[in-house]
Structure formats: structure tokens, C-alpha cells
PDB file of C-alpha atoms in Angstrom:
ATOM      1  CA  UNK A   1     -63.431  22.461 -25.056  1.00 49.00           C
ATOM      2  CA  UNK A   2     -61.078  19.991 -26.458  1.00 59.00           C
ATOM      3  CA  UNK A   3     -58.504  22.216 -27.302  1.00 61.00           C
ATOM      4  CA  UNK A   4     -58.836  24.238 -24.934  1.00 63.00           C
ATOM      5  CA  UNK A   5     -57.471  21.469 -22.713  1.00 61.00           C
ATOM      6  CA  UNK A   6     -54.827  20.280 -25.514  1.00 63.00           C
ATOM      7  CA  UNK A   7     -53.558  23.842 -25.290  1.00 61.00           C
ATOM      8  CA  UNK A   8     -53.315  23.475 -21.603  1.00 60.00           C
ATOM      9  CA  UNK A   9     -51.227  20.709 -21.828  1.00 60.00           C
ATOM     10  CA  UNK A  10     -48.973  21.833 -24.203  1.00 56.00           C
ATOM     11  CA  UNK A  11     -48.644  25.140 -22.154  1.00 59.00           C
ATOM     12  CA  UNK A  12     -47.622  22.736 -19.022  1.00 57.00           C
ATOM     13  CA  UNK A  13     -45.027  20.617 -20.811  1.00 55.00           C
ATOM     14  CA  UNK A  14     -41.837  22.943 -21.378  1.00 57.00           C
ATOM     15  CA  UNK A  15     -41.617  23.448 -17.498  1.00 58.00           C
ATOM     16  CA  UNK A  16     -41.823  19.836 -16.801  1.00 56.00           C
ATOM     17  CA  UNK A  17     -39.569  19.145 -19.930  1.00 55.00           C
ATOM     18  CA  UNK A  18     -37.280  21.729 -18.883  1.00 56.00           C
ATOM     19  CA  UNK A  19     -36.594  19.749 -15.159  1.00 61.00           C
ATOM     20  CA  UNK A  20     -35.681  16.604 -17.133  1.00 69.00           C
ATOM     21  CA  UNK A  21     -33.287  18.198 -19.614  1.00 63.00           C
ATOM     22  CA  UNK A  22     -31.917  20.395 -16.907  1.00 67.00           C
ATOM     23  CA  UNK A  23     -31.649  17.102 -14.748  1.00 74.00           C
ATOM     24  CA  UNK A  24     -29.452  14.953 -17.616  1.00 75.00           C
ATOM     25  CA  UNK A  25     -27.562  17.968 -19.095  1.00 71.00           C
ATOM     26  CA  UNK A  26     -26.426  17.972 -15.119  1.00 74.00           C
ATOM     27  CA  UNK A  27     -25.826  14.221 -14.948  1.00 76.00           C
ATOM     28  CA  UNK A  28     -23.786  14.355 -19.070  1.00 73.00           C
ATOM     29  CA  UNK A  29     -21.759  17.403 -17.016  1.00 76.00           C
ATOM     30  CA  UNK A  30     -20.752  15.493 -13.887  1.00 79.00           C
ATOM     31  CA  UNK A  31     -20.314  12.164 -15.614  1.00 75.00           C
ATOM     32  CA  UNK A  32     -16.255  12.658 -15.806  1.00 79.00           C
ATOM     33  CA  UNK A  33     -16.157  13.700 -12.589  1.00 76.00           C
ATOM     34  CA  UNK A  34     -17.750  10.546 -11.425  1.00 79.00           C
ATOM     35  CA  UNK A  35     -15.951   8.491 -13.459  1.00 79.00           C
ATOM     36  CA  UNK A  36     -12.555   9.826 -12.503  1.00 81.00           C
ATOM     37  CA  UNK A  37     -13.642   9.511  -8.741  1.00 78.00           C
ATOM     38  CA  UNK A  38     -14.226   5.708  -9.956  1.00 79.00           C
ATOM     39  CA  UNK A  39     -10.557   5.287 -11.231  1.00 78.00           C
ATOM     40  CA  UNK A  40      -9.254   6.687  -8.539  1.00 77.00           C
ATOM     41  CA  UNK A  41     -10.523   4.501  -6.358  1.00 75.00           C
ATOM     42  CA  UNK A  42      -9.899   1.499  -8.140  1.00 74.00           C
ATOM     43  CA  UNK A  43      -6.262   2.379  -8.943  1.00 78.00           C
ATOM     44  CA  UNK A  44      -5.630   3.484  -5.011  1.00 79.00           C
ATOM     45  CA  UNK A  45      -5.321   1.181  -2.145  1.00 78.00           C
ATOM     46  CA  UNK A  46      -7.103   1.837   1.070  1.00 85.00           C
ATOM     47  CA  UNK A  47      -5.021   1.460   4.274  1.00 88.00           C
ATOM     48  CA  UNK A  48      -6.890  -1.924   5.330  1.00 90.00           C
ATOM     49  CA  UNK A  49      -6.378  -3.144   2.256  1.00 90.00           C
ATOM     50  CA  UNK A  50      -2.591  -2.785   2.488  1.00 90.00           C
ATOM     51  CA  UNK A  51      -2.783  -4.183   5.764  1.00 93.00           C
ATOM     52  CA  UNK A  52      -4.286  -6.920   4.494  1.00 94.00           C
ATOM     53  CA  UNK A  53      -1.613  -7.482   1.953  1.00 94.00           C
ATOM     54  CA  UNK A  54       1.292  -7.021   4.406  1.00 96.00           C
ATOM     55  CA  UNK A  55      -0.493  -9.563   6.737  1.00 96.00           C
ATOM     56  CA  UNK A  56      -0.460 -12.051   4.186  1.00 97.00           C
ATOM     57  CA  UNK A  57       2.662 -11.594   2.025  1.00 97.00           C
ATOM     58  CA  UNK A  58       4.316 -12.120   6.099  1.00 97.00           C
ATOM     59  CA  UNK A  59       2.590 -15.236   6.584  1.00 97.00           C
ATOM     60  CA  UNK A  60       3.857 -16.515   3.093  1.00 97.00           C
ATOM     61  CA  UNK A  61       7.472 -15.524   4.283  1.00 97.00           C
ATOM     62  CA  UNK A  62       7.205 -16.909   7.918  1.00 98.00           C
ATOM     63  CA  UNK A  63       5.745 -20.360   6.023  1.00 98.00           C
ATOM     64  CA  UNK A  64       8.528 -20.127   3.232  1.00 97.00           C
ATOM     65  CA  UNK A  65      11.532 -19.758   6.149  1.00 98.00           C
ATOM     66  CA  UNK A  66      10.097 -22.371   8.358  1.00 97.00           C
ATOM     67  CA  UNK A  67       9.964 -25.188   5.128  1.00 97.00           C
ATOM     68  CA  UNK A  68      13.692 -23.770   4.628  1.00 98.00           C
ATOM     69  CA  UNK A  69      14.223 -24.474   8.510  1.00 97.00           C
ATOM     70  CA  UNK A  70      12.916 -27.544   8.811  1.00 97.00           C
ATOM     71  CA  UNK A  71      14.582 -28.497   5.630  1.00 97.00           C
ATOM     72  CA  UNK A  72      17.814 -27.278   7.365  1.00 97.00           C
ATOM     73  CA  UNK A  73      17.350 -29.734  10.689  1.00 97.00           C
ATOM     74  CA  UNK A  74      16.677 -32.843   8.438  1.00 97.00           C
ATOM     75  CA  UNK A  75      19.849 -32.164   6.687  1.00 97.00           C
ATOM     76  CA  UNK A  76      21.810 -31.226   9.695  1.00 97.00           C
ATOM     77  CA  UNK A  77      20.382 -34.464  11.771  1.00 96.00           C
ATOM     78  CA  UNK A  78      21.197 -37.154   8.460  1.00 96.00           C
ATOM     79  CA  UNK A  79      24.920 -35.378   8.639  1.00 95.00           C
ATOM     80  CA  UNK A  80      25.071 -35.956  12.207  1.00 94.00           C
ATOM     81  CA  UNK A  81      24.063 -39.867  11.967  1.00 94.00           C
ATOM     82  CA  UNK A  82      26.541 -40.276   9.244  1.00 93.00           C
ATOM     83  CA  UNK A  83      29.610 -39.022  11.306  1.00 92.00           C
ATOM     84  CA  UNK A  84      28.300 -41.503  14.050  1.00 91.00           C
ATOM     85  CA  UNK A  85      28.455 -43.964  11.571  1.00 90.00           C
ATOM     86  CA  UNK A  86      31.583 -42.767  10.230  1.00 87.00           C
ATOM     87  CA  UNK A  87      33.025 -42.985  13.722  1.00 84.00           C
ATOM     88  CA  UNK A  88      32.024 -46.424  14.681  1.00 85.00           C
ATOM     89  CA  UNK A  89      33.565 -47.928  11.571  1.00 79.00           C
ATOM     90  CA  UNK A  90      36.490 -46.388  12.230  1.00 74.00           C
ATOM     91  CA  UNK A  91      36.636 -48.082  15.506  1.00 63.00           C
TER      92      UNK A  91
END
């Protein structure tokens, strides 16, 4: 009875065996496929992310011109004060 039943068994693994190696000879076939879908998305930007990068690359520029302005009107104000001076003491 025994071996009837070991017979059985063996009979019944190839079809289950053959799902599995069907099932990673697919996954070894599509691998590159996945993995160049991968790149590709890594090496691409998505539209939010680009305006993302626009938002803040303006925000650096609109900080960087107002240091430069405010810079400006300091130097502007200090060369006004010392023509007043210069015009008193020439008084």
C-alpha cells in the first residue's frame, strides 16, 4: 500500500513542479524588462518633480536678488550721508 501511495505522489509532482519552474523561468524572462522600467524611472523626472525644482531654484534667486538689493540701499544711503557731510563742511 505504501508504494502505491509513494507512486502517487511522485505521479503528482511534475505538474505542480512544472507551475513553479514555468512561474520563475517567467519572472528570469521579464527581469530586464523590469529593471529597465526601474532606470527609467529613476533617470526621468516627473512633471511635479520639476515643478518642485523650478519652485525652489526661484525662491533661491528671489532671496539671492533681495540680499543684493538690500545690500544696494545700505550702500546707496552711507553715500548719501557722506555727501551731507561733505556739504556741511564745505559750508
Amino acid at each position: 500500500m505504501r508504494s502505491g501511495l509513494r507512486w502517487m505522489m511522485l505521479a503528482a509532482l511534475p505538474p505542480m513542479l512544472g507551475g513553479c519552474l514555468a512561474k520563475t523561468a517567467w519572472d528570469v524572462a521579464t527581469l530586464p524588462v523590469k529593471a529597465t522600467g526601474q532606470v527609467i524611472d529613476w533617470t526621468t523626472t516627473s512633471q511635479e518633480e520639476a515643478d518642485r525644482n523650478y519652485g525652489r531654484k526661484m525662491r533661491k534667486q528671489e532671496a539671492r536678488e533681495g540680499r543684493e538689493l538690500r545690500k544696494e540701499m545700505k550702500r546707496r544711503k552711507a553715500e548719501e550721508r557722506q555727501m551731507r557731510r561733505d556739504d556741511r563742511d564745505d559750508d
